[in-house]
Amino acid sequence: MSKIRRVSGISWRLFGMLTLFVVLTLIVIWTFQVALLNRFYESSKLDEFRQTDDEIFYVSDNAELLQRVVYRRSIETDSCIRVFKITESSPIEIANSEANTNCLIHSADREEIRQLCETAFEKGGNYTRRISNSVGGSNVIVTIRAAAHEGADGSQYVVIQESALLPLNATVTTLEHQFGWIMCILIMGALIMALLLSRLICLPMERMSRSARRLAKGEYDAEFFGGGYREAEELADALNYAASELAKNDNLQKELVANISHDLRTPLTMIKGYGEVMRDIPGESTPENMQVIIDETERLSELVNDMLDLSKIRAGTRKPEIETFDLTEAIGAVMLRYEKFTEKEEYSISFEKNESIFVNADRTMILQVVYNLVNNALNYTGDDKSVTISQVVKGNKVRVSVTDTGVGIAPEDIPYIWDRYYKVDKVHKRAMVGTGLGLSIVKGILESHGAAYGVESVIGEGSTFWFELEAIYDGNFEE
Ligand code: ADP
C-alpha cells in the first residue's frame, strides 16, 4: 500500500504565493504612493524653492528683472514669493508674487516678517517650517521657507516662499480609499489565476497518475501524455519508456517460464525414461544408458548454473577478480574441452592468432564468455559444421572473434539477442543446448570489465561475435 501524505494541493499553494505577491506589491506601492508621497512632494518642493532662491539672488540688484523672475517662478512652482532687502531699520520688500490669495506670508505683518528674516540668518541662511493654515474652514498644510543670502550688489536679501501641500493630502486620501478595493480585486484575481493555473498543471499530472496506477496493476498498454508542457512531456516520455521496458521484461519473463520448463522437462523426461527402462528391463543397465542419465544431469546442472551466474552478475555480487593471464593459452584450454565433442559430432573448431597475448581480466569470467560464444556458434553454424575462433592484436587491443557459417541473425533481432531469455526462433537445433541466458551472461561479464563487444551477422551466411580487451605485452611468453 502506498502511503498517502497529507500535503496541500497545488492550487492552494499557488493561491498562497500569488496572494503573498499581491500583498507585497501593494505594500510597496502604498509605501511610495501614500505613506511617503507627502515627503517626496515636500522634498521636491524644497528643491524648487532652492532653485528659485538661486535665481533670485543672482538678479537681486536688478529690480525689473527680479520682479520678472519672481513672477515666473511663482507660476512655475505654484507658490507665493516675497523678496526683502535687509536694511538697518527693517526689511524692505523689493518684489513679490502671489499664487494663492490665502497665503500666510502675504497676510503676515511687519513684525512676523522681521522675525522670519532673523530666524533665517540665525539658522545659517535658510529656515523651513511646515504649518497649518485654515482656508475656508478646512486646515491646509503649507511649507514656508525663508532663505537669506548676500546679493550680487553685496547687500543682504531674504526670499520667503510658501506652497501648499493641500492637493496632495486629497490625493492620498483618495488613494487610501482605492487601496481597499484594489486589494480585494487583486486577491480575487489571484484566486482565479491560481485555480486556472493549477488546473492547467494538474490535469496532465492527474491523467499520468491514473495511467501509472493502471501500469502498477500490470496493464502495460497504459499511455502517458504530457499535455504540452516540456517538463510534463519529459516525465511522460520517461514513464512511457518505463512502461515499454516493463512490458518487454514481462514478455521475457513469460518466455523464460516457457523456455526453462521446456529445458528442464527434456532432460528430466530422459532421466526418468532411462531410469525406468534400467529398472524394469533386465540387461538394460548398460554403461551407455547410464551415460545418458549422467549427460542429461549435466545439462540440468548447466542450466541451473547459468541462471545462478546471471543473477549474480546482474545483482553485482559476482565482481571480476582481475589478474594478468595468458589469453591465448586460455582460449587453447577452452578448445581442449570441445575436443571429444567435435571428434564425435564431426565439428571442426579452428583457432587463428597472430601472436600470444596477456590481458588483465577475470580469467574464469573471460573463459565463460568464450565458452558461451563457441557453444552458440556450434549450435547455429551451417552444414559445414565449422567454427573459427580468431585472436587479433591491434595496437593495445586484442580482439577475440567467434565466427560460424550458420543461419545468421536478422538485423532487427540483433539489439535483442543480448536480452535474457531472448531466442530468435525459440527452438533448439543441436545437442549443445542453450538456455537463452548465454549472451546476457556474456554481456554482463564484458560490461563489468568495461570491454567493447558486438556482433556482425549476415542472414544465411553466418555470424561473428567479438569482444575486445586491453592487451598487455610483457615479452616473456613463447610465440
Ligand atoms: P541460446 O541459449 O538460445 O543460444 P543465447 O543468449 O546464447 O541463448 O542467445 C540468444 C539468441 O541469440 C539465440 O536464441 C539465437 O537466436 C541468437 N544467437 C546467438 N548466437 C547465435 C549465432 N552464432 N548464430 C545465430 N544466432 C545466434
Short mmCIF file of C-alpha atoms and ligand atoms in Angstrom, two decimals:
data_model
loop_
_atom_site.label_atom_id
_atom_site.label_comp_id
_atom_site.label_asym_id
_atom_site.label_seq_id
_atom_site.Cartn_x
_atom_site.Cartn_y
_atom_site.Cartn_z
CA MET A 1 0.00 0.00 0.00
CA SER A 2 1.33 3.39 -0.84
CA LYS A 3 1.44 5.93 1.92
CA ILE A 4 -0.78 8.94 1.36
CA ARG A 5 0.88 12.09 2.63
CA ARG A 6 -1.34 14.93 3.68
CA VAL A 7 0.02 17.84 1.70
CA SER A 8 -1.79 20.90 0.47
CA GLY A 9 -2.84 20.91 -3.19
CA ILE A 10 -1.03 22.87 -5.86
CA SER A 11 -3.95 25.33 -6.26
CA TRP A 12 -3.79 26.39 -2.60
CA ARG A 13 -0.03 26.77 -2.76
CA LEU A 14 -0.28 28.85 -5.91
CA PHE A 15 -3.04 30.92 -4.36
CA GLY A 16 -0.92 31.48 -1.22
CA MET A 17 2.09 32.51 -3.29
CA LEU A 18 0.12 34.80 -5.59
CA THR A 19 -1.65 36.43 -2.62
CA LEU A 20 1.69 36.98 -0.91
CA PHE A 21 2.98 38.55 -4.11
CA VAL A 22 -0.09 40.80 -4.39
CA VAL A 23 0.17 41.89 -0.74
CA LEU A 24 3.91 42.63 -1.05
CA THR A 25 3.33 44.61 -4.25
CA LEU A 26 0.55 46.60 -2.61
CA ILE A 27 2.69 47.31 0.45
CA VAL A 28 5.48 48.65 -1.78
CA ILE A 29 3.04 50.75 -3.81
CA TRP A 30 1.29 52.00 -0.66
CA THR A 31 4.60 52.95 0.95
CA PHE A 32 5.64 55.05 -2.02
CA GLN A 33 2.27 56.32 -3.21
CA VAL A 34 0.65 57.00 0.14
CA ALA A 35 2.95 56.94 3.16
CA LEU A 36 5.91 58.68 1.56
CA LEU A 37 4.08 60.74 -1.06
CA ASN A 38 3.93 63.89 1.09
CA ARG A 39 7.60 63.58 1.93
CA PHE A 40 8.60 63.13 -1.70
CA TYR A 41 6.38 66.01 -2.74
CA GLU A 42 7.70 68.23 0.01
CA SER A 43 11.29 67.49 -0.78
CA SER A 44 10.70 68.22 -4.48
CA LYS A 45 9.01 71.49 -3.44
CA LEU A 46 12.03 72.38 -1.33
CA ASP A 47 14.27 71.67 -4.32
CA GLU A 48 12.17 74.09 -6.34
CA PHE A 49 12.41 76.69 -3.54
CA ARG A 50 16.18 76.36 -3.58
CA GLN A 51 16.32 76.86 -7.35
CA THR A 52 14.10 79.93 -7.01
CA ASP A 53 16.41 81.29 -4.28
CA ASP A 54 19.43 80.88 -6.52
CA GLU A 55 17.77 82.59 -9.48
CA ILE A 56 16.51 85.45 -7.33
CA PHE A 57 19.82 86.13 -5.54
CA TYR A 58 21.54 86.18 -8.90
CA VAL A 59 19.35 89.06 -10.21
CA SER A 60 18.61 90.75 -6.86
CA ASP A 61 20.31 94.06 -7.88
CA ASN A 62 18.13 94.46 -10.97
CA ALA A 63 14.63 95.41 -9.79
CA GLU A 64 12.88 94.88 -13.10
CA LEU A 65 14.49 91.55 -13.85
CA LEU A 66 13.95 90.46 -10.27
CA GLN A 67 10.20 91.07 -10.45
CA ARG A 68 10.00 89.10 -13.69
CA VAL A 69 11.90 86.15 -12.23
CA VAL A 70 9.76 86.17 -9.09
CA TYR A 71 6.58 86.21 -11.13
CA ARG A 72 7.70 83.43 -13.44
CA ARG A 73 8.91 81.16 -10.63
CA SER A 74 5.71 81.77 -8.70
CA ILE A 75 3.65 80.44 -11.61
CA GLU A 76 6.05 77.60 -12.38
CA THR A 77 6.14 76.32 -8.80
CA ASP A 78 2.61 77.31 -7.78
CA SER A 79 3.91 79.15 -4.74
CA CYS A 80 3.82 82.65 -3.21
CA ILE A 81 7.10 84.54 -3.13
CA ARG A 82 8.23 87.69 -1.32
CA VAL A 83 11.71 89.15 -1.60
CA PHE A 84 13.14 91.52 1.02
CA LYS A 85 16.25 93.66 1.08
CA ILE A 86 17.65 93.86 4.61
CA THR A 87 18.38 97.41 5.75
CA GLU A 88 19.46 98.56 9.20
CA SER A 89 15.98 99.67 10.25
CA SER A 90 13.83 96.84 8.78
CA PRO A 91 13.41 94.52 5.78
CA ILE A 92 12.14 96.36 2.66
CA GLU A 93 10.07 94.37 0.18
CA ILE A 94 11.51 94.65 -3.35
CA ALA A 95 9.49 92.04 -5.26
CA ASN A 96 6.60 89.65 -4.73
CA SER A 97 4.13 87.39 -6.43
CA GLU A 98 1.01 85.77 -5.04
CA ALA A 99 -0.10 82.42 -6.49
CA ASN A 100 -2.57 81.78 -3.73
CA THR A 101 -4.79 84.52 -2.24
CA ASN A 102 -4.98 82.84 1.15
CA CYS A 103 -1.27 82.54 1.67
CA LEU A 104 0.19 83.09 5.10
CA ILE A 105 3.25 85.07 4.05
CA HIS A 106 1.22 87.73 2.30
CA SER A 107 -1.03 88.21 5.30
CA ALA A 108 1.91 88.32 7.76
CA ASP A 109 2.58 91.68 9.46
CA ARG A 110 5.90 93.54 9.52
CA GLU A 111 6.94 92.03 12.83
CA GLU A 112 6.34 88.46 11.70
CA ILE A 113 8.34 89.13 8.52
CA ARG A 114 11.19 90.67 10.53
CA GLN A 115 11.25 87.59 12.80
CA LEU A 116 11.27 85.19 9.84
CA CYS A 117 14.21 87.07 8.30
CA GLU A 118 16.09 86.99 11.59
CA THR A 119 15.50 83.27 12.06
CA ALA A 120 16.78 82.62 8.53
CA PHE A 121 20.01 84.45 9.41
CA GLU A 122 20.24 82.67 12.78
CA LYS A 123 19.76 79.24 11.19
CA GLY A 124 22.77 79.91 8.95
CA GLY A 125 21.00 81.01 5.74
CA ASN A 126 17.69 79.21 5.50
CA TYR A 127 14.79 78.14 7.60
CA THR A 128 11.91 75.85 6.64
CA ARG A 129 8.79 75.12 8.54
CA ARG A 130 5.54 73.33 7.97
CA ILE A 131 2.42 74.87 9.40
CA SER A 132 -1.30 74.50 9.24
CA ASN A 133 -3.33 77.26 7.57
CA SER A 134 -7.09 77.50 7.88
CA VAL A 135 -8.61 78.13 4.46
CA GLY A 136 -12.39 78.36 4.09
CA GLY A 137 -12.95 76.40 7.31
CA SER A 138 -10.59 73.50 6.47
CA ASN A 139 -6.99 73.05 7.54
CA VAL A 140 -4.28 73.11 4.91
CA ILE A 141 -0.64 72.21 5.47
CA VAL A 142 1.80 74.70 3.96
CA THR A 143 5.56 74.76 3.75
CA ILE A 144 7.30 78.09 4.30
CA ARG A 145 10.94 78.70 3.61
CA ALA A 146 12.96 81.79 4.32
CA ALA A 147 16.40 81.95 2.69
CA ALA A 148 18.97 84.68 3.45
CA HIS A 149 21.85 85.42 1.17
CA GLU A 150 24.19 88.13 0.03
CA GLY A 151 23.07 89.55 -3.32
CA ALA A 152 25.18 90.42 -6.36
CA ASP A 153 25.47 94.03 -5.07
CA GLY A 154 26.80 92.95 -1.64
CA SER A 155 23.52 93.66 0.22
CA GLN A 156 21.65 91.06 2.28
CA TYR A 157 18.42 89.65 0.84
CA VAL A 158 15.78 87.27 2.19
CA VAL A 159 13.47 85.24 -0.05
CA ILE A 160 10.32 83.89 1.58
CA GLN A 161 8.29 81.26 -0.27
CA GLU A 162 5.14 79.37 0.59
CA SER A 163 3.49 76.40 -1.08
CA ALA A 164 0.52 74.34 -0.02
CA LEU A 165 0.53 70.57 0.33
CA LEU A 166 -3.26 70.55 0.09
CA PRO A 167 -3.85 68.83 -3.25
CA LEU A 168 -1.57 66.03 -2.22
CA ASN A 169 -3.43 65.28 1.00
CA ALA A 170 -6.62 64.95 -1.01
CA THR A 171 -4.90 62.58 -3.43
CA VAL A 172 -3.55 60.50 -0.57
CA THR A 173 -6.99 60.14 0.96
CA THR A 174 -8.43 59.04 -2.40
CA LEU A 175 -5.63 56.55 -2.90
CA GLU A 176 -6.15 55.15 0.59
CA HIS A 177 -9.77 54.51 -0.25
CA GLN A 178 -8.90 52.94 -3.55
CA PHE A 179 -6.34 50.66 -1.98
CA GLY A 180 -9.02 48.64 -0.17
CA TRP A 181 -10.77 47.95 -3.46
CA ILE A 182 -7.58 47.26 -5.37
CA MET A 183 -6.55 44.77 -2.66
CA CYS A 184 -9.91 42.88 -2.88
CA ILE A 185 -9.87 42.79 -6.68
CA LEU A 186 -6.26 41.59 -6.88
CA ILE A 187 -6.77 38.87 -4.27
CA MET A 188 -9.84 37.62 -6.15
CA GLY A 189 -7.74 37.72 -9.33
CA ALA A 190 -5.00 35.73 -7.57
CA LEU A 191 -7.54 33.09 -6.54
CA ILE A 192 -8.91 32.75 -10.09
CA MET A 193 -5.39 32.68 -11.57
CA ALA A 194 -4.33 30.03 -9.03
CA LEU A 195 -7.34 27.86 -9.89
CA LEU A 196 -6.76 28.20 -13.64
CA LEU A 197 -3.01 27.61 -13.41
CA SER A 198 -3.37 24.64 -11.10
CA ARG A 199 -5.95 23.08 -13.42
CA LEU A 200 -3.56 23.53 -16.33
CA ILE A 201 -0.67 21.99 -14.40
CA CYS A 202 -2.61 19.33 -12.51
CA LEU A 203 -4.68 17.94 -15.34
CA PRO A 204 -1.79 16.15 -17.10
CA MET A 205 -0.47 15.01 -13.71
CA GLU A 206 -3.81 13.54 -12.73
CA ARG A 207 -4.02 11.77 -16.08
CA MET A 208 -0.49 10.45 -15.64
CA SER A 209 -1.13 9.16 -12.14
CA ARG A 210 -4.23 7.34 -13.41
CA SER A 211 -2.08 5.71 -16.11
CA ALA A 212 0.60 4.91 -13.51
CA ARG A 213 -1.99 3.11 -11.37
CA ARG A 214 -3.01 1.07 -14.42
CA LEU A 215 0.64 0.30 -15.08
CA ALA A 216 1.10 -0.81 -11.46
CA LYS A 217 -1.75 -3.29 -11.99
CA GLY A 218 0.17 -4.79 -14.91
CA GLU A 219 -1.70 -3.07 -17.74
CA TYR A 220 1.35 -2.32 -19.86
CA ASP A 221 -0.65 -0.61 -22.62
CA ALA A 222 -1.15 2.39 -20.25
CA GLU A 223 -0.10 5.54 -22.10
CA PHE A 224 1.23 8.77 -20.61
CA PHE A 225 0.54 12.21 -22.11
CA GLY A 226 2.36 15.36 -21.02
CA GLY A 227 -0.29 17.91 -22.00
CA GLY A 228 2.01 20.24 -23.90
CA TYR A 229 4.47 21.26 -21.13
CA ARG A 230 8.12 20.44 -21.58
CA GLU A 231 8.61 19.11 -18.03
CA ALA A 232 5.40 17.10 -18.14
CA GLU A 233 6.25 15.83 -21.63
CA GLU A 234 9.67 14.68 -20.40
CA LEU A 235 8.05 12.89 -17.46
CA ALA A 236 5.50 11.30 -19.81
CA ASP A 237 8.29 10.16 -22.15
CA ALA A 238 10.21 8.63 -19.24
CA LEU A 239 7.08 6.85 -18.00
CA ASN A 240 6.20 5.61 -21.49
CA TYR A 241 9.74 4.27 -21.79
CA ALA A 242 9.45 2.60 -18.35
CA ALA A 243 6.11 1.08 -19.40
CA SER A 244 7.55 -0.31 -22.63
CA GLU A 245 10.57 -1.73 -20.76
CA LEU A 246 8.29 -3.30 -18.16
CA ALA A 247 6.17 -4.81 -20.93
CA LYS A 248 9.30 -6.17 -22.60
CA ASN A 249 10.54 -7.58 -19.32
CA ASP A 250 7.18 -9.15 -18.65
CA ASN A 251 7.23 -10.85 -22.05
CA LEU A 252 10.75 -12.08 -21.42
CA GLN A 253 9.70 -13.46 -18.03
CA LYS A 254 6.84 -15.34 -19.68
CA GLU A 255 9.23 -16.70 -22.28
CA LEU A 256 11.60 -17.71 -19.50
CA VAL A 257 8.97 -19.85 -17.88
CA ALA A 258 8.24 -21.48 -21.25
CA ASN A 259 11.94 -21.93 -22.08
CA ILE A 260 13.10 -23.07 -18.68
CA SER A 261 10.24 -25.53 -18.29
CA HIS A 262 10.98 -26.88 -21.76
CA ASP A 263 14.69 -27.07 -21.00
CA LEU A 264 14.10 -28.74 -17.64
CA ARG A 265 11.48 -31.15 -18.89
CA THR A 266 13.52 -32.64 -21.73
CA PRO A 267 16.43 -33.92 -19.60
CA LEU A 268 14.07 -34.89 -16.78
CA THR A 269 11.96 -37.00 -19.17
CA MET A 270 15.11 -38.63 -20.48
CA ILE A 271 16.43 -39.38 -16.99
CA LYS A 272 13.08 -40.79 -15.88
CA GLY A 273 12.66 -42.84 -19.05
CA TYR A 274 16.14 -44.35 -18.96
CA GLY A 275 15.88 -44.96 -15.21
CA GLU A 276 12.61 -46.85 -15.65
CA VAL A 277 13.99 -48.91 -18.55
CA MET A 278 17.04 -49.85 -16.47
CA ARG A 279 14.83 -50.76 -13.52
CA ASP A 280 12.22 -52.80 -15.42
CA ILE A 281 14.07 -54.47 -18.29
CA PRO A 282 16.83 -56.87 -17.34
CA GLY A 283 20.06 -56.31 -19.19
CA GLU A 284 19.40 -52.60 -19.85
CA SER A 285 21.61 -51.35 -17.04
CA THR A 286 24.35 -50.71 -19.55
CA PRO A 287 27.10 -48.11 -19.19
CA GLU A 288 25.68 -46.35 -22.32
CA ASN A 289 22.27 -45.92 -20.73
CA MET A 290 23.86 -44.70 -17.52
CA GLN A 291 25.91 -42.22 -19.58
CA VAL A 292 22.67 -40.78 -21.00
CA ILE A 293 21.43 -40.19 -17.44
CA ILE A 294 24.75 -38.60 -16.50
CA ASP A 295 24.74 -36.35 -19.63
CA GLU A 296 21.19 -35.21 -19.00
CA THR A 297 22.02 -34.47 -15.36
CA GLU A 298 24.92 -32.36 -16.62
CA ARG A 299 22.60 -30.40 -18.87
CA LEU A 300 20.34 -29.76 -15.92
CA SER A 301 23.16 -28.53 -13.73
CA GLU A 302 24.45 -26.35 -16.59
CA LEU A 303 21.07 -24.71 -16.85
CA VAL A 304 20.88 -24.10 -13.12
CA ASN A 305 24.45 -22.76 -13.08
CA ASP A 306 23.71 -20.35 -15.93
CA MET A 307 20.71 -18.99 -14.08
CA LEU A 308 22.74 -18.58 -10.92
CA ASP A 309 25.62 -16.90 -12.76
CA LEU A 310 23.34 -14.43 -14.45
CA SER A 311 21.52 -13.50 -11.28
CA LYS A 312 24.86 -12.99 -9.50
CA ILE A 313 26.26 -10.83 -12.32
CA ARG A 314 23.09 -8.79 -12.50
CA ALA A 315 22.89 -8.36 -8.74
CA GLY A 316 26.53 -7.26 -8.76
CA THR A 317 27.56 -9.94 -6.22
CA ARG A 318 29.90 -11.53 -8.74
CA LYS A 319 32.58 -8.94 -9.40
CA PRO A 320 35.54 -9.57 -11.71
CA GLU A 321 38.71 -10.62 -9.90
CA ILE A 322 41.30 -9.03 -12.16
CA GLU A 323 44.56 -10.91 -12.77
CA THR A 324 47.12 -10.95 -15.58
CA PHE A 325 46.83 -14.14 -17.59
CA ASP A 326 47.76 -15.57 -20.97
CA LEU A 327 44.60 -15.16 -23.04
CA THR A 328 45.95 -17.22 -25.96
CA GLU A 329 46.71 -20.15 -23.70
CA ALA A 330 43.30 -19.83 -22.02
CA ILE A 331 41.44 -19.96 -25.33
CA GLY A 332 43.51 -23.03 -26.23
CA ALA A 333 42.30 -24.61 -22.98
CA VAL A 334 38.67 -23.93 -23.90
CA MET A 335 39.23 -25.65 -27.24
CA LEU A 336 40.54 -28.75 -25.45
CA ARG A 337 37.20 -29.03 -23.65
CA TYR A 338 35.50 -29.40 -27.01
CA GLU A 339 37.90 -31.98 -28.41
CA LYS A 340 35.78 -35.03 -27.57
CA PHE A 341 32.57 -33.40 -28.71
CA THR A 342 34.00 -32.21 -32.06
CA GLU A 343 35.51 -35.63 -32.74
CA LYS A 344 32.23 -37.39 -32.07
CA GLU A 345 29.96 -34.94 -33.90
CA GLU A 346 32.46 -34.17 -36.67
CA TYR A 347 32.67 -30.46 -35.96
CA SER A 348 35.80 -28.50 -36.65
CA ILE A 349 36.89 -25.63 -34.48
CA SER A 350 39.97 -23.68 -35.61
CA PHE A 351 41.90 -21.10 -33.64
CA GLU A 352 43.68 -18.34 -35.56
CA LYS A 353 46.05 -15.98 -33.78
CA ASN A 354 48.77 -13.58 -34.84
CA GLU A 355 50.61 -13.65 -31.51
CA SER A 356 50.28 -14.70 -27.89
CA ILE A 357 48.98 -12.05 -25.63
CA PHE A 358 48.32 -11.36 -21.95
CA VAL A 359 45.32 -9.49 -20.60
CA ASN A 360 44.18 -8.07 -17.28
CA ALA A 361 40.80 -9.62 -16.56
CA ASP A 362 38.92 -12.24 -14.56
CA ARG A 363 40.16 -15.48 -16.16
CA THR A 364 37.15 -17.61 -15.24
CA MET A 365 34.72 -15.00 -16.50
CA ILE A 366 36.50 -14.44 -19.83
CA LEU A 367 36.68 -18.20 -20.37
CA GLN A 368 32.96 -18.36 -19.75
CA VAL A 369 32.44 -15.68 -22.42
CA VAL A 370 34.50 -17.65 -24.95
CA TYR A 371 32.75 -20.86 -23.95
CA ASN A 372 29.27 -19.34 -24.36
CA LEU A 373 30.15 -17.82 -27.76
CA VAL A 374 31.64 -21.10 -29.03
CA ASN A 375 28.60 -23.01 -27.72
CA ASN A 376 26.30 -20.70 -29.67
CA ALA A 377 28.47 -20.93 -32.79
CA LEU A 378 28.35 -24.76 -32.62
CA ASN A 379 24.59 -24.57 -32.13
CA TYR A 380 23.92 -22.29 -35.04
CA THR A 381 26.74 -22.97 -37.54
CA GLY A 382 25.98 -24.23 -41.03
CA ASP A 383 26.20 -27.69 -42.57
CA ASP A 384 29.99 -27.48 -42.92
CA LYS A 385 29.98 -27.66 -39.09
CA SER A 386 32.93 -25.31 -38.79
CA VAL A 387 33.61 -22.62 -36.22
CA THR A 388 36.56 -20.24 -36.21
CA ILE A 389 38.00 -18.51 -33.17
CA SER A 390 40.39 -15.71 -34.02
CA GLN A 391 42.55 -13.56 -31.81
CA VAL A 392 43.96 -10.42 -33.39
CA VAL A 393 46.20 -7.93 -31.60
CA LYS A 394 45.94 -4.38 -32.90
CA GLY A 395 47.72 -1.59 -31.07
CA ASN A 396 46.98 -2.00 -27.39
CA LYS A 397 43.79 -4.02 -28.00
CA VAL A 398 43.21 -7.67 -28.56
CA ARG A 399 40.04 -8.70 -30.35
CA VAL A 400 38.65 -12.20 -29.93
CA SER A 401 36.05 -13.23 -32.55
CA VAL A 402 33.99 -16.38 -32.83
CA THR A 403 32.68 -16.96 -36.37
CA ASP A 404 30.21 -19.52 -37.63
CA THR A 405 28.80 -20.22 -41.08
CA GLY A 406 25.22 -20.68 -39.99
CA VAL A 407 21.82 -19.09 -40.18
CA GLY A 408 22.92 -15.60 -39.20
CA ILE A 409 20.78 -13.13 -37.29
CA ALA A 410 18.30 -10.68 -38.80
CA PRO A 411 19.33 -7.03 -38.22
CA GLU A 412 16.05 -6.37 -36.36
CA ASP A 413 16.84 -9.20 -33.89
CA ILE A 414 20.42 -8.10 -33.18
CA PRO A 415 19.58 -5.49 -30.49
CA TYR A 416 17.57 -8.08 -28.54
CA ILE A 417 19.77 -11.16 -28.60
CA TRP A 418 21.69 -9.84 -25.58
CA ASP A 419 18.49 -9.76 -23.54
CA ARG A 420 17.72 -12.50 -21.08
CA TYR A 421 15.76 -15.45 -22.50
CA TYR A 422 15.58 -13.96 -25.98
CA LYS A 423 15.60 -16.59 -28.68
CA VAL A 424 15.20 -15.78 -32.34
CA ASP A 425 13.42 -18.93 -33.43
CA LYS A 426 12.57 -20.35 -29.97
CA VAL A 427 13.69 -23.90 -30.92
CA HIS A 428 16.94 -25.58 -30.14
CA LYS A 429 18.51 -27.35 -33.04
CA ARG A 430 21.51 -29.17 -31.80
CA ALA A 431 22.87 -31.14 -28.97
CA MET A 432 24.64 -28.08 -27.50
CA VAL A 433 21.58 -26.92 -25.61
CA GLY A 434 21.28 -23.22 -24.95
CA THR A 435 19.44 -21.80 -22.01
CA GLY A 436 18.62 -18.43 -23.59
CA LEU A 437 20.89 -16.89 -20.95
CA GLY A 438 24.25 -17.34 -22.70
CA LEU A 439 24.51 -13.94 -24.40
CA SER A 440 23.15 -11.99 -21.44
CA ILE A 441 25.85 -13.62 -19.28
CA VAL A 442 28.40 -12.60 -21.96
CA LYS A 443 27.04 -9.06 -21.93
CA GLY A 444 27.06 -8.87 -18.10
CA ILE A 445 30.67 -10.11 -17.88
CA LEU A 446 32.02 -7.87 -20.67
CA GLU A 447 30.26 -4.81 -19.30
CA SER A 448 31.63 -5.49 -15.81
CA HIS A 449 35.09 -5.47 -17.48
CA GLY A 450 34.33 -2.28 -19.40
CA ALA A 451 35.10 -4.22 -22.60
CA ALA A 452 33.73 -3.44 -26.06
CA TYR A 453 31.72 -6.20 -27.72
CA GLY A 454 29.38 -6.76 -30.62
CA VAL A 455 28.17 -8.95 -33.43
CA GLU A 456 28.29 -8.81 -37.21
CA SER A 457 25.92 -11.11 -38.96
CA VAL A 458 24.54 -11.79 -42.43
CA ILE A 459 21.41 -13.89 -42.76
CA GLY A 460 22.25 -17.26 -44.34
CA GLU A 461 26.00 -16.61 -44.20
CA GLY A 462 26.81 -16.69 -40.52
CA SER A 463 27.70 -14.53 -37.56
CA THR A 464 30.82 -13.19 -35.92
CA PHE A 465 30.59 -12.39 -32.22
CA TRP A 466 33.55 -10.38 -30.90
CA PHE A 467 34.91 -8.63 -27.81
CA GLU A 468 38.00 -6.53 -27.12
CA LEU A 469 40.29 -6.38 -24.10
CA GLU A 470 43.35 -4.31 -23.34
CA ALA A 471 46.46 -6.19 -24.45
CA ILE A 472 49.45 -6.49 -22.13
CA TYR A 473 52.87 -7.10 -23.64
CA ASP A 474 55.27 -8.48 -21.07
CA GLY A 475 57.59 -10.11 -23.59
CA ASN A 476 58.04 -13.29 -21.53
CA PHE A 477 55.65 -15.52 -23.37
CA GLU A 478 56.51 -18.02 -26.04
CA GLU A 479 55.48 -17.18 -29.60
P1 ADP B 1 20.50 -19.57 -26.50
O1 ADP B 1 20.63 -20.45 -25.36
O2 ADP B 1 19.12 -19.54 -27.06
O3 ADP B 1 21.56 -19.77 -27.53
P2 ADP B 1 21.80 -17.05 -26.06
O4 ADP B 1 21.58 -15.96 -25.08
O5 ADP B 1 23.15 -17.64 -26.09
O6 ADP B 1 20.69 -18.12 -25.85
O7 ADP B 1 21.46 -16.47 -27.48
C1 ADP B 1 20.30 -15.74 -27.65
C2 ADP B 1 19.78 -15.86 -29.08
O8 ADP B 1 20.68 -15.25 -29.99
C3 ADP B 1 19.70 -17.28 -29.54
O9 ADP B 1 18.50 -17.90 -29.17
C4 ADP B 1 19.81 -17.15 -31.04
O10 ADP B 1 18.56 -16.84 -31.58
C5 ADP B 1 20.72 -15.96 -31.21
N1 ADP B 1 22.11 -16.38 -31.45
C6 ADP B 1 23.11 -16.46 -30.56
N2 ADP B 1 24.27 -16.85 -31.14
C7 ADP B 1 23.96 -17.03 -32.45
C8 ADP B 1 24.73 -17.46 -33.63
N3 ADP B 1 26.03 -17.75 -33.51
N4 ADP B 1 24.10 -17.53 -34.80
C9 ADP B 1 22.80 -17.23 -34.90
N5 ADP B 1 22.01 -16.84 -33.88
C10 ADP B 1 22.59 -16.73 -32.66
#
